[in-house]
N, CA, C and O atoms as CSV, one atom per row, in Angstrom:
chain,resi,resn,atom,element,x,y,z
A,1,MET,N,N,35.803,-19.395,-65.679
A,1,MET,CA,C,34.682,-19.840,-64.874
A,1,MET,C,C,35.187,-20.899,-63.908
A,1,MET,O,O,36.009,-21.739,-64.275
A,2,SER,N,N,34.698,-20.859,-62.673
A,2,SER,CA,C,35.131,-21.824,-61.667
A,2,SER,C,C,34.444,-23.163,-61.875
A,2,SER,O,O,33.556,-23.291,-62.718
A,3,SER,N,N,34.864,-24.171,-61.092
A,3,SER,CA,C,34.254,-25.489,-61.211
A,3,SER,C,C,32.790,-25.416,-60.790
A,3,SER,O,O,32.398,-24.570,-59.986
A,4,LEU,N,N,32.003,-26.307,-61.343
A,4,LEU,CA,C,30.570,-26.301,-61.086
A,4,LEU,C,C,30.250,-26.997,-59.769
A,4,LEU,O,O,30.851,-28.023,-59.450
A,5,PRO,N,N,29.308,-26.449,-59.001
A,5,PRO,CA,C,28.927,-27.086,-57.744
A,5,PRO,C,C,28.103,-28.350,-58.011
A,5,PRO,O,O,27.488,-28.494,-59.067
A,6,ALA,N,N,28.104,-29.249,-57.046
A,6,ALA,CA,C,27.284,-30.452,-57.150
A,6,ALA,C,C,25.812,-30.053,-57.165
A,6,ALA,O,O,25.411,-29.108,-56.486
A,7,ILE,N,N,25.009,-30.778,-57.944
A,7,ILE,CA,C,23.571,-30.517,-57.969
A,7,ILE,C,C,22.800,-31.820,-57.774
A,7,ILE,O,O,23.292,-32.908,-58.073
A,8,THR,N,N,21.579,-31.677,-57.264
A,8,THR,CA,C,20.707,-32.823,-57.000
A,8,THR,C,C,19.376,-32.591,-57.687
A,8,THR,O,O,18.802,-31.505,-57.597
A,9,LEU,N,N,18.882,-33.619,-58.379
A,9,LEU,CA,C,17.574,-33.561,-59.039
A,9,LEU,C,C,16.743,-34.750,-58.619
A,9,LEU,O,O,17.265,-35.826,-58.325
A,10,SER,N,N,15.438,-34.538,-58.596
A,10,SER,CA,C,14.561,-35.686,-58.363
A,10,SER,C,C,14.448,-36.470,-59.668
A,10,SER,O,O,14.582,-35.912,-60.757
A,11,SER,N,N,14.204,-37.755,-59.538
A,11,SER,CA,C,14.049,-38.595,-60.731
A,11,SER,C,C,12.869,-38.125,-61.579
A,11,SER,O,O,12.904,-38.239,-62.804
A,12,LEU,N,N,11.834,-37.603,-60.941
A,12,LEU,CA,C,10.667,-37.108,-61.678
A,12,LEU,C,C,11.017,-35.858,-62.484
A,12,LEU,O,O,10.642,-35.754,-63.651
A,13,ASP,N,N,11.732,-34.909,-61.874
A,13,ASP,CA,C,12.179,-33.725,-62.622
A,13,ASP,C,C,13.103,-34.131,-63.759
A,13,ASP,O,O,12.994,-33.606,-64.867
A,14,HIS,N,N,14.007,-35.057,-63.492
A,14,HIS,CA,C,14.945,-35.507,-64.525
A,14,HIS,C,C,14.178,-36.075,-65.715
A,14,HIS,O,O,14.486,-35.746,-66.861
A,15,LEU,N,N,13.195,-36.912,-65.463
A,15,LEU,CA,C,12.391,-37.500,-66.538
A,15,LEU,C,C,11.599,-36.438,-67.293
A,15,LEU,O,O,11.596,-36.424,-68.524
A,16,ARG,N,N,10.934,-35.557,-66.568
A,16,ARG,CA,C,10.131,-34.505,-67.215
A,16,ARG,C,C,11.001,-33.570,-68.053
A,16,ARG,O,O,10.606,-33.171,-69.149
A,17,LEU,N,N,12.177,-33.222,-67.546
A,17,LEU,CA,C,13.055,-32.313,-68.292
A,17,LEU,C,C,13.690,-33.009,-69.490
A,17,LEU,O,O,13.891,-32.380,-70.529
A,18,THR,N,N,14.005,-34.276,-69.369
A,18,THR,CA,C,14.510,-35.039,-70.512
A,18,THR,C,C,13.453,-35.072,-71.609
A,18,THR,O,O,13.771,-34.900,-72.786
A,19,ASN,N,N,12.200,-35.292,-71.228
A,19,ASN,CA,C,11.106,-35.276,-72.206
A,19,ASN,C,C,10.928,-33.899,-72.825
A,19,ASN,O,O,10.665,-33.793,-74.023
A,20,LEU,N,N,11.065,-32.850,-72.035
A,20,LEU,CA,C,10.968,-31.486,-72.559
A,20,LEU,C,C,12.047,-31.238,-73.604
A,20,LEU,O,O,11.765,-30.689,-74.669
A,21,ILE,N,N,13.267,-31.635,-73.310
A,21,ILE,CA,C,14.387,-31.432,-74.240
A,21,ILE,C,C,14.120,-32.114,-75.574
A,21,ILE,O,O,14.472,-31.580,-76.626
A,22,GLU,N,N,13.505,-33.282,-75.540
A,22,GLU,CA,C,13.208,-34.019,-76.767
A,22,GLU,C,C,12.179,-33.308,-77.636
A,22,GLU,O,O,12.103,-33.567,-78.837
A,23,ARG,N,N,11.378,-32.408,-77.041
A,23,ARG,CA,C,10.300,-31.738,-77.771
A,23,ARG,C,C,10.635,-30.325,-78.240
A,23,ARG,O,O,9.852,-29.724,-78.975
A,24,VAL,N,N,11.776,-29.788,-77.834
A,24,VAL,CA,C,12.089,-28.407,-78.208
A,24,VAL,C,C,13.329,-28.353,-79.093
A,24,VAL,O,O,14.123,-29.292,-79.149
A,25,SER,N,N,13.464,-27.244,-79.769
A,25,SER,CA,C,14.568,-27.043,-80.699
A,25,SER,C,C,15.629,-26.130,-80.083
A,25,SER,O,O,15.302,-25.145,-79.420
A,26,VAL,N,N,16.881,-26.461,-80.304
A,26,VAL,CA,C,17.975,-25.607,-79.846
A,26,VAL,C,C,17.887,-24.245,-80.520
A,26,VAL,O,O,18.250,-23.229,-79.929
A,27,LYS,N,N,17.404,-24.227,-81.757
A,27,LYS,CA,C,17.253,-22.970,-82.487
A,27,LYS,C,C,16.265,-22.044,-81.763
A,27,LYS,O,O,16.504,-20.842,-81.653
A,28,ASP,N,N,15.165,-22.606,-81.274
A,28,ASP,CA,C,14.154,-21.811,-80.584
A,28,ASP,C,C,14.507,-21.554,-79.122
A,28,ASP,O,O,14.133,-20.522,-78.565
A,29,PHE,N,N,15.219,-22.481,-78.505
A,29,PHE,CA,C,15.584,-22.390,-77.085
A,29,PHE,C,C,17.063,-22.715,-76.919
A,29,PHE,O,O,17.409,-23.864,-76.643
A,30,PRO,N,N,17.948,-21.724,-77.084
A,30,PRO,CA,C,19.385,-21.990,-76.961
A,30,PRO,C,C,19.782,-22.568,-75.602
A,30,PRO,O,O,20.840,-23.188,-75.490
A,31,GLY,N,N,18.959,-22.378,-74.572
A,31,GLY,CA,C,19.262,-22.891,-73.246
A,31,GLY,C,C,19.168,-24.400,-73.128
A,31,GLY,O,O,19.542,-24.964,-72.100
A,32,VAL,N,N,18.674,-25.063,-74.164
A,32,VAL,CA,C,18.534,-26.524,-74.127
A,32,VAL,C,C,19.883,-27.194,-73.915
A,32,VAL,O,O,19.975,-28.154,-73.150
A,33,THR,N,N,20.906,-26.724,-74.557
A,33,THR,CA,C,22.235,-27.331,-74.441
A,33,THR,C,C,22.746,-27.258,-73.003
A,33,THR,O,O,23.283,-28.238,-72.487
A,34,ALA,N,N,22.584,-26.112,-72.358
A,34,ALA,CA,C,23.017,-25.969,-70.961
A,34,ALA,C,C,22.195,-26.875,-70.055
A,34,ALA,O,O,22.737,-27.477,-69.128
A,35,LEU,N,N,20.903,-26.980,-70.309
A,35,LEU,CA,C,20.058,-27.843,-69.491
A,35,LEU,C,C,20.467,-29.305,-69.646
A,35,LEU,O,O,20.508,-30.044,-68.662
A,36,GLU,N,N,20.764,-29.720,-70.855
A,36,GLU,CA,C,21.229,-31.100,-71.070
A,36,GLU,C,C,22.483,-31.387,-70.242
A,36,GLU,O,O,22.597,-32.444,-69.621
A,37,ALA,N,N,23.407,-30.449,-70.241
A,37,ALA,CA,C,24.650,-30.630,-69.469
A,37,ALA,C,C,24.350,-30.733,-67.976
A,37,ALA,O,O,24.982,-31.522,-67.274
A,38,GLU,N,N,23.398,-29.948,-67.484
A,38,GLU,CA,C,23.044,-30.011,-66.069
A,38,GLU,C,C,22.407,-31.362,-65.735
A,38,GLU,O,O,22.700,-31.940,-64.688
A,39,LEU,N,N,21.549,-31.863,-66.603
A,39,LEU,CA,C,20.918,-33.161,-66.355
A,39,LEU,C,C,21.966,-34.269,-66.324
A,39,LEU,O,O,21.873,-35.200,-65.523
A,40,ASP,N,N,22.953,-34.164,-67.192
A,40,ASP,CA,C,23.999,-35.193,-67.277
A,40,ASP,C,C,24.873,-35.246,-66.029
A,40,ASP,O,O,25.357,-36.315,-65.657
A,41,ARG,N,N,25.078,-34.105,-65.382
A,41,ARG,CA,C,26.001,-34.082,-64.243
A,41,ARG,C,C,25.309,-34.193,-62.885
A,41,ARG,O,O,25.980,-34.263,-61.856
A,42,ALA,N,N,23.993,-34.209,-62.873
A,42,ALA,CA,C,23.250,-34.205,-61.613
A,42,ALA,C,C,23.262,-35.549,-60.897
A,42,ALA,O,O,23.309,-36.606,-61.527
A,43,GLU,N,N,23.219,-35.490,-59.578
A,43,GLU,CA,C,22.923,-36.675,-58.777
A,43,GLU,C,C,21.402,-36.776,-58.764
A,43,GLU,O,O,20.722,-35.823,-58.386
A,44,VAL,N,N,20.869,-37.913,-59.172
A,44,VAL,CA,C,19.420,-38.095,-59.272
A,44,VAL,C,C,18.942,-38.949,-58.103
A,44,VAL,O,O,19.468,-40.034,-57.854
A,45,VAL,N,N,17.931,-38.440,-57.388
A,45,VAL,CA,C,17.369,-39.139,-56.231
A,45,VAL,C,C,15.854,-39.236,-56.391
A,45,VAL,O,O,15.256,-38.515,-57.189
A,46,GLU,N,N,15.259,-40.114,-55.640
A,46,GLU,CA,C,13.792,-40.219,-55.636
A,46,GLU,C,C,13.203,-38.946,-55.028
A,46,GLU,O,O,13.816,-38.351,-54.141
A,47,PRO,N,N,12.016,-38.515,-55.490
A,47,PRO,CA,C,11.425,-37.274,-54.973
A,47,PRO,C,C,11.351,-37.225,-53.449
A,47,PRO,O,O,11.598,-36.176,-52.854
A,48,ARG,N,N,11.020,-38.334,-52.819
A,48,ARG,CA,C,10.895,-38.344,-51.346
A,48,ARG,C,C,12.250,-38.139,-50.659
A,48,ARG,O,O,12.303,-37.805,-49.476
A,49,ASP,N,N,13.346,-38.339,-51.405
A,49,ASP,CA,C,14.693,-38.193,-50.849
A,49,ASP,C,C,15.351,-36.853,-51.189
A,49,ASP,O,O,16.514,-36.630,-50.855
A,50,MET,N,N,14.605,-35.958,-51.857
A,50,MET,CA,C,15.164,-34.650,-52.207
A,50,MET,C,C,15.394,-33.820,-50.953
A,50,MET,O,O,14.484,-33.678,-50.136
A,51,PRO,N,N,16.591,-33.270,-50.783
A,51,PRO,CA,C,16.811,-32.342,-49.669
A,51,PRO,C,C,15.897,-31.122,-49.832
A,51,PRO,O,O,15.746,-30.610,-50.941
A,52,ALA,N,N,15.299,-30.664,-48.759
A,52,ALA,CA,C,14.319,-29.577,-48.808
A,52,ALA,C,C,14.928,-28.226,-49.182
A,52,ALA,O,O,14.197,-27.298,-49.529
A,53,ASP,N,N,16.246,-28.104,-49.116
A,53,ASP,CA,C,16.893,-26.817,-49.408
A,53,ASP,C,C,17.451,-26.742,-50.825
A,53,ASP,O,O,18.302,-25.901,-51.111
A,54,VAL,N,N,16.977,-27.617,-51.716
A,54,VAL,CA,C,17.458,-27.672,-53.100
A,54,VAL,C,C,16.373,-27.152,-54.044
A,54,VAL,O,O,15.192,-27.450,-53.864
A,55,ILE,N,N,16.775,-26.383,-55.041
A,55,ILE,CA,C,15.829,-25.860,-56.031
A,55,ILE,C,C,15.484,-26.955,-57.028
A,55,ILE,O,O,16.353,-27.482,-57.723
A,56,SER,N,N,14.191,-27.286,-57.085
A,56,SER,CA,C,13.675,-28.232,-58.069
A,56,SER,C,C,12.653,-27.488,-58.929
A,56,SER,O,O,12.420,-26.296,-58.727
A,57,MET,N,N,12.053,-28.179,-59.870
A,57,MET,CA,C,11.040,-27.540,-60.703
A,57,MET,C,C,9.871,-27.077,-59.833
A,57,MET,O,O,9.417,-27.796,-58.943
A,58,ASN,N,N,9.400,-25.877,-60.106
A,58,ASN,CA,C,8.300,-25.211,-59.402
A,58,ASN,C,C,8.661,-24.778,-57.987
A,58,ASN,O,O,7.779,-24.420,-57.206
A,59,SER,N,N,9.940,-24.806,-57.651
A,59,SER,CA,C,10.391,-24.286,-56.356
A,59,SER,C,C,10.380,-22.761,-56.376
A,59,SER,O,O,10.558,-22.134,-57.421
A,60,CYS,N,N,10.167,-22.183,-55.203
A,60,CYS,CA,C,10.304,-20.738,-55.003
A,60,CYS,C,C,11.572,-20.528,-54.184
A,60,CYS,O,O,11.793,-21.201,-53.177
A,61,ALA,N,N,12.392,-19.593,-54.625
A,61,ALA,CA,C,13.676,-19.379,-53.946
A,61,ALA,C,C,14.040,-17.904,-53.958
A,61,ALA,O,O,13.557,-17.126,-54.780
A,62,ARG,N,N,14.900,-17.551,-53.028
A,62,ARG,CA,C,15.489,-16.210,-52.995
A,62,ARG,C,C,16.929,-16.375,-53.442
A,62,ARG,O,O,17.669,-17.201,-52.908
A,63,ILE,N,N,17.317,-15.576,-54.431
A,63,ILE,CA,C,18.669,-15.663,-54.993
A,63,ILE,C,C,19.314,-14.281,-55.000
A,63,ILE,O,O,18.638,-13.257,-54.903
A,64,ARG,N,N,20.638,-14.283,-55.117
A,64,ARG,CA,C,21.372,-13.032,-55.273
A,64,ARG,C,C,22.182,-13.105,-56.557
A,64,ARG,O,O,22.877,-14.087,-56.817
A,65,LEU,N,N,22.080,-12.050,-57.355
A,65,LEU,CA,C,22.903,-11.890,-58.549
A,65,LEU,C,C,24.079,-11.013,-58.151
A,65,LEU,O,O,23.904,-9.830,-57.857
A,66,HIS,N,N,25.266,-11.582,-58.139
A,66,HIS,CA,C,26.425,-10.863,-57.624
A,66,HIS,C,C,26.855,-9.698,-58.515
A,66,HIS,O,O,27.474,-8.754,-58.024
A,67,ASN,N,N,26.542,-9.742,-59.813
A,67,ASN,CA,C,26.904,-8.614,-60.686
A,67,ASN,C,C,26.285,-7.319,-60.194
A,67,ASN,O,O,26.940,-6.277,-60.154
A,68,SER,N,N,24.999,-7.397,-59.814
A,68,SER,CA,C,24.280,-6.202,-59.391
A,68,SER,C,C,24.089,-6.121,-57.882
A,68,SER,O,O,23.759,-5.059,-57.355
A,69,GLY,N,N,24.296,-7.243,-57.179
A,69,GLY,CA,C,24.030,-7.291,-55.751
A,69,GLY,C,C,22.552,-7.473,-55.443
A,69,GLY,O,O,22.156,-7.564,-54.282
A,70,GLU,N,N,21.740,-7.524,-56.497
A,70,GLU,CA,C,20.297,-7.643,-56.348
A,70,GLU,C,C,19.902,-9.016,-55.801
A,70,GLU,O,O,20.394,-10.044,-56.265
A,71,ALA,N,N,19.014,-9.020,-54.815
A,71,ALA,CA,C,18.405,-10.260,-54.328
A,71,ALA,C,C,16.964,-10.249,-54.809
A,71,ALA,O,O,16.296,-9.216,-54.779
A,72,ARG,N,N,16.490,-11.406,-55.252
A,72,ARG,CA,C,15.106,-11.464,-55.707
A,72,ARG,C,C,14.506,-12.841,-55.512
A,72,ARG,O,O,15.204,-13.847,-55.386
A,73,GLU,N,N,13.172,-12.843,-55.493
A,73,GLU,CA,C,12.401,-14.071,-55.365
A,73,GLU,C,C,12.092,-14.586,-56.761
A,73,GLU,O,O,11.679,-13.828,-57.639
A,74,ILE,N,N,12.298,-15.889,-56.957
A,74,ILE,CA,C,12.003,-16.499,-58.250
A,74,ILE,C,C,11.247,-17.809,-58.037
A,74,ILE,O,O,11.302,-18.418,-56.968
A,75,THR,N,N,10.549,-18.215,-59.075
A,75,THR,CA,C,9.964,-19.550,-59.146
A,75,THR,C,C,10.519,-20.179,-60.410
A,75,THR,O,O,10.413,-19.594,-61.488
A,76,LEU,N,N,11.105,-21.353,-60.296
A,76,LEU,CA,C,11.657,-22.063,-61.451
A,76,LEU,C,C,10.531,-22.858,-62.093
A,76,LEU,O,O,9.928,-23.715,-61.448
A,77,CYS,N,N,10.242,-22.577,-63.370
A,77,CYS,CA,C,9.075,-23.183,-63.997
A,77,CYS,C,C,9.371,-23.684,-65.411
A,77,CYS,O,O,10.456,-23.475,-65.954
A,78,TYR,N,N,8.376,-24.347,-65.982
A,78,TYR,CA,C,8.459,-24.811,-67.364
A,78,TYR,C,C,8.211,-23.624,-68.290
A,78,TYR,O,O,7.588,-22.645,-67.878
A,79,PRO,N,N,8.690,-23.693,-69.538
A,79,PRO,CA,C,8.592,-22.544,-70.447
A,79,PRO,C,C,7.179,-21.967,-70.597
A,79,PRO,O,O,7.028,-20.748,-70.672
A,80,ALA,N,N,6.159,-22.798,-70.642
A,80,ALA,CA,C,4.790,-22.312,-70.827
A,80,ALA,C,C,4.311,-21.458,-69.657
A,80,ALA,O,O,3.395,-20.651,-69.818
A,81,ASP,N,N,4.919,-21.623,-68.480
A,81,ASP,CA,C,4.508,-20.881,-67.289
A,81,ASP,C,C,5.405,-19.687,-66.986
A,81,ASP,O,O,5.185,-18.985,-66.000
A,82,ALA,N,N,6.401,-19.451,-67.813
A,82,ALA,CA,C,7.373,-18.390,-67.545
A,82,ALA,C,C,6.729,-17.007,-67.629
A,82,ALA,O,O,5.884,-16.746,-68.486
A,83,ASP,N,N,7.147,-16.135,-66.725
A,83,ASP,CA,C,6.700,-14.747,-66.676
A,83,ASP,C,C,7.764,-13.988,-65.878
A,83,ASP,O,O,7.632,-13.801,-64.668
A,84,ALA,N,N,8.807,-13.560,-66.567
A,84,ALA,CA,C,9.955,-12.940,-65.893
A,84,ALA,C,C,9.550,-11.725,-65.067
A,84,ALA,O,O,10.149,-11.473,-64.022
A,85,ASP,N,N,8.550,-10.968,-65.508
A,85,ASP,CA,C,8.108,-9.785,-64.756
A,85,ASP,C,C,7.572,-10.148,-63.380
A,85,ASP,O,O,7.592,-9.328,-62.463
A,86,ASN,N,N,7.092,-11.381,-63.239
A,86,ASN,CA,C,6.558,-11.846,-61.955
A,86,ASN,C,C,7.459,-12.887,-61.299
A,86,ASN,O,O,7.016,-13.631,-60.424
A,87,GLY,N,N,8.715,-12.941,-61.719
A,87,GLY,CA,C,9.693,-13.816,-61.088
A,87,GLY,C,C,9.582,-15.281,-61.469
A,87,GLY,O,O,10.210,-16.127,-60.832
A,88,ARG,N,N,8.803,-15.603,-62.486
A,88,ARG,CA,C,8.646,-16.994,-62.934
A,88,ARG,C,C,9.661,-17.230,-64.054
A,88,ARG,O,O,9.463,-16.794,-65.188
A,89,ILE,N,N,10.748,-17.926,-63.719
A,89,ILE,CA,C,11.892,-18.100,-64.605
A,89,ILE,C,C,11.830,-19.466,-65.288
A,89,ILE,O,O,11.716,-20.497,-64.625
A,90,SER,N,N,11.906,-19.464,-66.601
A,90,SER,CA,C,11.880,-20.708,-67.379
A,90,SER,C,C,13.148,-21.520,-67.145
A,90,SER,O,O,14.243,-20.970,-67.027
A,91,ILE,N,N,12.982,-22.814,-67.081
A,91,ILE,CA,C,14.114,-23.726,-66.975
A,91,ILE,C,C,15.021,-23.611,-68.197
A,91,ILE,O,O,16.200,-23.957,-68.122
A,92,LEU,N,N,14.489,-23.131,-69.322
A,92,LEU,CA,C,15.290,-22.995,-70.539
A,92,LEU,C,C,15.991,-21.641,-70.646
A,92,LEU,O,O,16.750,-21.413,-71.589
A,93,ALA,N,N,15.746,-20.741,-69.693
A,93,ALA,CA,C,16.499,-19.486,-69.631
A,93,ALA,C,C,17.851,-19.790,-69.001
A,93,ALA,O,O,17.949,-20.695,-68.172
A,94,PRO,N,N,18.891,-19.059,-69.370
A,94,PRO,CA,C,20.210,-19.335,-68.790
A,94,PRO,C,C,20.205,-19.381,-67.261
A,94,PRO,O,O,20.827,-20.264,-66.671
A,95,ILE,N,N,19.521,-18.454,-66.624
A,95,ILE,CA,C,19.505,-18.454,-65.159
A,95,ILE,C,C,18.701,-19.636,-64.626
A,95,ILE,O,O,18.995,-20.139,-63.541
A,96,GLY,N,N,17.699,-20.084,-65.366
A,96,GLY,CA,C,16.882,-21.219,-64.931
A,96,GLY,C,C,17.677,-22.502,-64.841
A,96,GLY,O,O,17.645,-23.190,-63.820
A,97,SER,N,N,18.390,-22.826,-65.903
A,97,SER,CA,C,19.181,-24.060,-65.868
A,97,SER,C,C,20.344,-23.939,-64.883
A,97,SER,O,O,20.811,-24.945,-64.348
A,98,ALA,N,N,20.809,-22.719,-64.642
A,98,ALA,CA,C,21.881,-22.521,-63.657
A,98,ALA,C,C,21.401,-22.836,-62.247
A,98,ALA,O,O,22.157,-23.381,-61.442
A,99,LEU,N,N,20.155,-22.499,-61.941
A,99,LEU,CA,C,19.630,-22.676,-60.587
A,99,LEU,C,C,19.192,-24.099,-60.287
A,99,LEU,O,O,19.184,-24.509,-59.127
A,100,LEU,N,N,18.834,-24.846,-61.295
A,100,LEU,CA,C,18.308,-26.190,-61.094
A,100,LEU,C,C,19.266,-27.054,-60.273
A,100,LEU,O,O,20.430,-27.222,-60.637
A,101,GLY,N,N,18.768,-27.595,-59.173
A,101,GLY,CA,C,19.549,-28.530,-58.372
A,101,GLY,C,C,20.477,-27.913,-57.346
A,101,GLY,O,O,21.110,-28.634,-56.575
A,102,LEU,N,N,20.574,-26.582,-57.321
A,102,LEU,CA,C,21.440,-25.928,-56.333
A,102,LEU,C,C,20.776,-25.889,-54.964
A,102,LEU,O,O,19.556,-25.770,-54.854
A,103,ALA,N,N,21.592,-25.988,-53.931
A,103,ALA,CA,C,21.115,-25.925,-52.548
A,103,ALA,C,C,21.403,-24.547,-51.956
A,103,ALA,O,O,22.247,-23.803,-52.455
A,104,VAL,N,N,20.691,-24.228,-50.892
A,104,VAL,CA,C,20.926,-22.975,-50.171
A,104,VAL,C,C,22.407,-22.884,-49.814
A,104,VAL,O,O,23.003,-23.839,-49.317
A,105,GLY,N,N,22.982,-21.723,-50.077
A,105,GLY,CA,C,24.393,-21.473,-49.798
A,105,GLY,C,C,25.307,-21.732,-50.985
A,105,GLY,O,O,26.445,-21.262,-51.001
A,106,GLN,N,N,24.830,-22.468,-51.973
A,106,GLN,CA,C,25.665,-22.719,-53.151
A,106,GLN,C,C,25.646,-21.521,-54.090
A,106,GLN,O,O,24.693,-20.743,-54.127
A,107,GLN,N,N,26.735,-21.401,-54.848
A,107,GLN,CA,C,26.876,-20.353,-55.854
A,107,GLN,C,C,27.348,-20.999,-57.142
A,107,GLN,O,O,27.967,-22.063,-57.137
A,108,ILE,N,N,27.039,-20.327,-58.253
A,108,ILE,CA,C,27.498,-20.814,-59.548
A,108,ILE,C,C,27.801,-19.619,-60.442
A,108,ILE,O,O,27.068,-18.630,-60.448
A,109,ASP,N,N,28.894,-19.724,-61.200
A,109,ASP,CA,C,29.191,-18.757,-62.252
A,109,ASP,C,C,28.483,-19.257,-63.493
A,109,ASP,O,O,28.552,-20.441,-63.822
A,110,TRP,N,N,27.793,-18.343,-64.190
A,110,TRP,CA,C,27.000,-18.796,-65.321
A,110,TRP,C,C,27.106,-17.810,-66.470
A,110,TRP,O,O,27.048,-16.597,-66.263
A,111,PRO,N,N,27.264,-18.340,-67.706
A,111,PRO,CA,C,27.333,-17.443,-68.859
A,111,PRO,C,C,25.969,-16.849,-69.195
A,111,PRO,O,O,24.937,-17.503,-69.041
A,112,LEU,N,N,25.979,-15.616,-69.650
A,112,LEU,CA,C,24.761,-14.928,-70.080
A,112,LEU,C,C,24.750,-14.838,-71.609
A,112,LEU,O,O,25.795,-14.973,-72.245
A,113,PRO,N,N,23.577,-14.609,-72.197
A,113,PRO,CA,C,23.484,-14.563,-73.658
A,113,PRO,C,C,24.401,-13.527,-74.324
A,113,PRO,O,O,24.798,-13.702,-75.476
A,114,ASP,N,N,24.736,-12.454,-73.603
A,114,ASP,CA,C,25.589,-11.417,-74.187
A,114,ASP,C,C,27.080,-11.752,-74.109
A,114,ASP,O,O,27.922,-10.951,-74.515
A,115,GLY,N,N,27.406,-12.943,-73.586
A,115,GLY,CA,C,28.801,-13.367,-73.502
A,115,GLY,C,C,29.452,-13.086,-72.162
A,115,GLY,O,O,30.544,-13.583,-71.889
A,116,SER,N,N,28.798,-12.296,-71.322
A,116,SER,CA,C,29.337,-12.039,-69.988
A,116,SER,C,C,28.944,-13.191,-69.053
A,116,SER,O,O,28.266,-14.133,-69.464
A,117,HIS,N,N,29.375,-13.103,-67.808
A,117,HIS,CA,C,29.052,-14.115,-66.799
A,117,HIS,C,C,28.457,-13.431,-65.578
A,117,HIS,O,O,28.673,-12.242,-65.344
A,118,THR,N,N,27.718,-14.191,-64.821
A,118,THR,CA,C,27.228,-13.707,-63.534
A,118,THR,C,C,27.428,-14.804,-62.505
A,118,THR,O,O,27.492,-15.985,-62.845
A,119,ARG,N,N,27.524,-14.411,-61.267
A,119,ARG,CA,C,27.574,-15.365,-60.158
A,119,ARG,C,C,26.214,-15.286,-59.480
A,119,ARG,O,O,25.734,-14.208,-59.130
A,120,ILE,N,N,25.609,-16.452,-59.304
A,120,ILE,CA,C,24.287,-16.558,-58.693
A,120,ILE,C,C,24.437,-17.342,-57.391
A,120,ILE,O,O,25.114,-18.369,-57.356
A,121,GLU,N,N,23.811,-16.860,-56.331
A,121,GLU,CA,C,23.855,-17.528,-55.038
A,121,GLU,C,C,22.431,-17.825,-54.575
A,121,GLU,O,O,21.549,-16.973,-54.689
A,122,VAL,N,N,22.207,-19.016,-54.059
A,122,VAL,CA,C,20.906,-19.382,-53.496
A,122,VAL,C,C,20.898,-18.983,-52.028
A,122,VAL,O,O,21.696,-19.481,-51.234
A,123,LEU,N,N,19.988,-18.079,-51.674
A,123,LEU,CA,C,19.884,-17.588,-50.300
A,123,LEU,C,C,18.884,-18.388,-49.476
A,123,LEU,O,O,19.102,-18.617,-48.287
A,124,ALA,N,N,17.775,-18.819,-50.108
A,124,ALA,CA,C,16.739,-19.562,-49.383
A,124,ALA,C,C,15.833,-20.273,-50.381
A,124,ALA,O,O,15.684,-19.830,-51.520
A,125,VAL,N,N,15.237,-21.367,-49.954
A,125,VAL,CA,C,14.190,-22.045,-50.717
A,125,VAL,C,C,12.948,-21.990,-49.839
A,125,VAL,O,O,12.887,-22.641,-48.795
A,126,SER,N,N,11.952,-21.204,-50.269
A,126,SER,CA,C,10.752,-21.020,-49.454
A,126,SER,C,C,9.669,-22.040,-49.773
A,126,SER,O,O,8.774,-22.269,-48.959
A,127,TYR,N,N,9.741,-22.648,-50.941
A,127,TYR,CA,C,8.783,-23.700,-51.311
A,127,TYR,C,C,9.480,-24.666,-52.253
A,127,TYR,O,O,10.153,-24.263,-53.201
A,128,GLN,N,N,9.305,-25.940,-51.972
A,128,GLN,CA,C,9.801,-26.990,-52.857
A,128,GLN,C,C,8.721,-28.065,-52.922
A,128,GLN,O,O,8.315,-28.581,-51.881
A,129,PRO,N,N,8.244,-28.417,-54.118
A,129,PRO,CA,C,7.168,-29.402,-54.236
A,129,PRO,C,C,7.456,-30.727,-53.540
A,129,PRO,O,O,6.570,-31.297,-52.904
A,130,GLU,N,N,8.679,-31.218,-53.654
A,130,GLU,CA,C,9.014,-32.501,-53.036
A,130,GLU,C,C,8.873,-32.445,-51.519
A,130,GLU,O,O,8.352,-33.379,-50.910
A,131,ALA,N,N,9.329,-31.368,-50.913
A,131,ALA,CA,C,9.245,-31.220,-49.458
A,131,ALA,C,C,7.803,-31.114,-48.994
A,131,ALA,O,O,7.469,-31.546,-47.891
A,132,ASP,N,N,6.932,-30.529,-49.849
A,132,ASP,CA,C,5.526,-30.366,-49.494
A,132,ASP,C,C,4.656,-31.527,-49.978
A,132,ASP,O,O,3.447,-31.527,-49.748
A,133,GLY,N,N,5.258,-32.517,-50.648
A,133,GLY,CA,C,4.489,-33.645,-51.156
A,133,GLY,C,C,3.669,-33.315,-52.392
A,133,GLY,O,O,2.755,-34.062,-52.741
A,134,ASP,N,N,3.986,-32.191,-53.072
A,134,ASP,CA,C,3.228,-31.735,-54.244
A,134,ASP,C,C,3.897,-32.104,-55.567
A,134,ASP,O,O,3.502,-31.577,-56.607
A,135,TYR,N,N,4.865,-32.965,-55.564
A,135,TYR,CA,C,5.653,-33.203,-56.764
A,135,TYR,C,C,4.948,-34.015,-57.842
A,135,TYR,O,O,5.462,-34.103,-58.957
A,136,LEU,N,N,3.806,-34.604,-57.562
A,136,LEU,CA,C,3.127,-35.419,-58.568
A,136,LEU,C,C,2.200,-34.611,-59.459
A,136,LEU,O,O,1.676,-35.143,-60.438
A,137,ARG,N,N,1.985,-33.351,-59.148
A,137,ARG,CA,C,1.077,-32.561,-59.995
A,137,ARG,C,C,1.764,-32.024,-61.209
A,137,ARG,O,O,1.140,-31.341,-62.021
């Protein structure tokens, strides 16, 4: 696996996700460990200072999965709001924690539950709560 790209998180997302991690079990959500590692390595900024092209919680983005070449629209959400059939990806899913904090044009190699890896690329961010001033909800 190649080196990990730099990621940026808002202080509000960092706090909310830290609280989420404290409430869930690794046994029930194996993705917790990967999310913890992402939180530890992130550059944390105030919500008003978040670059508009970065995926934050509740952002809508277009991504490409290089294994299949498939491009798709996703919304990064909390586990209770997840609905993979409708593109709502949980932050505790492997792809969810991989996307957190990535900017348009960045790519990341990420392990999948079956032991394989995929390369994910961010093509566009069509909605970001911080950019729209919606981050307090």
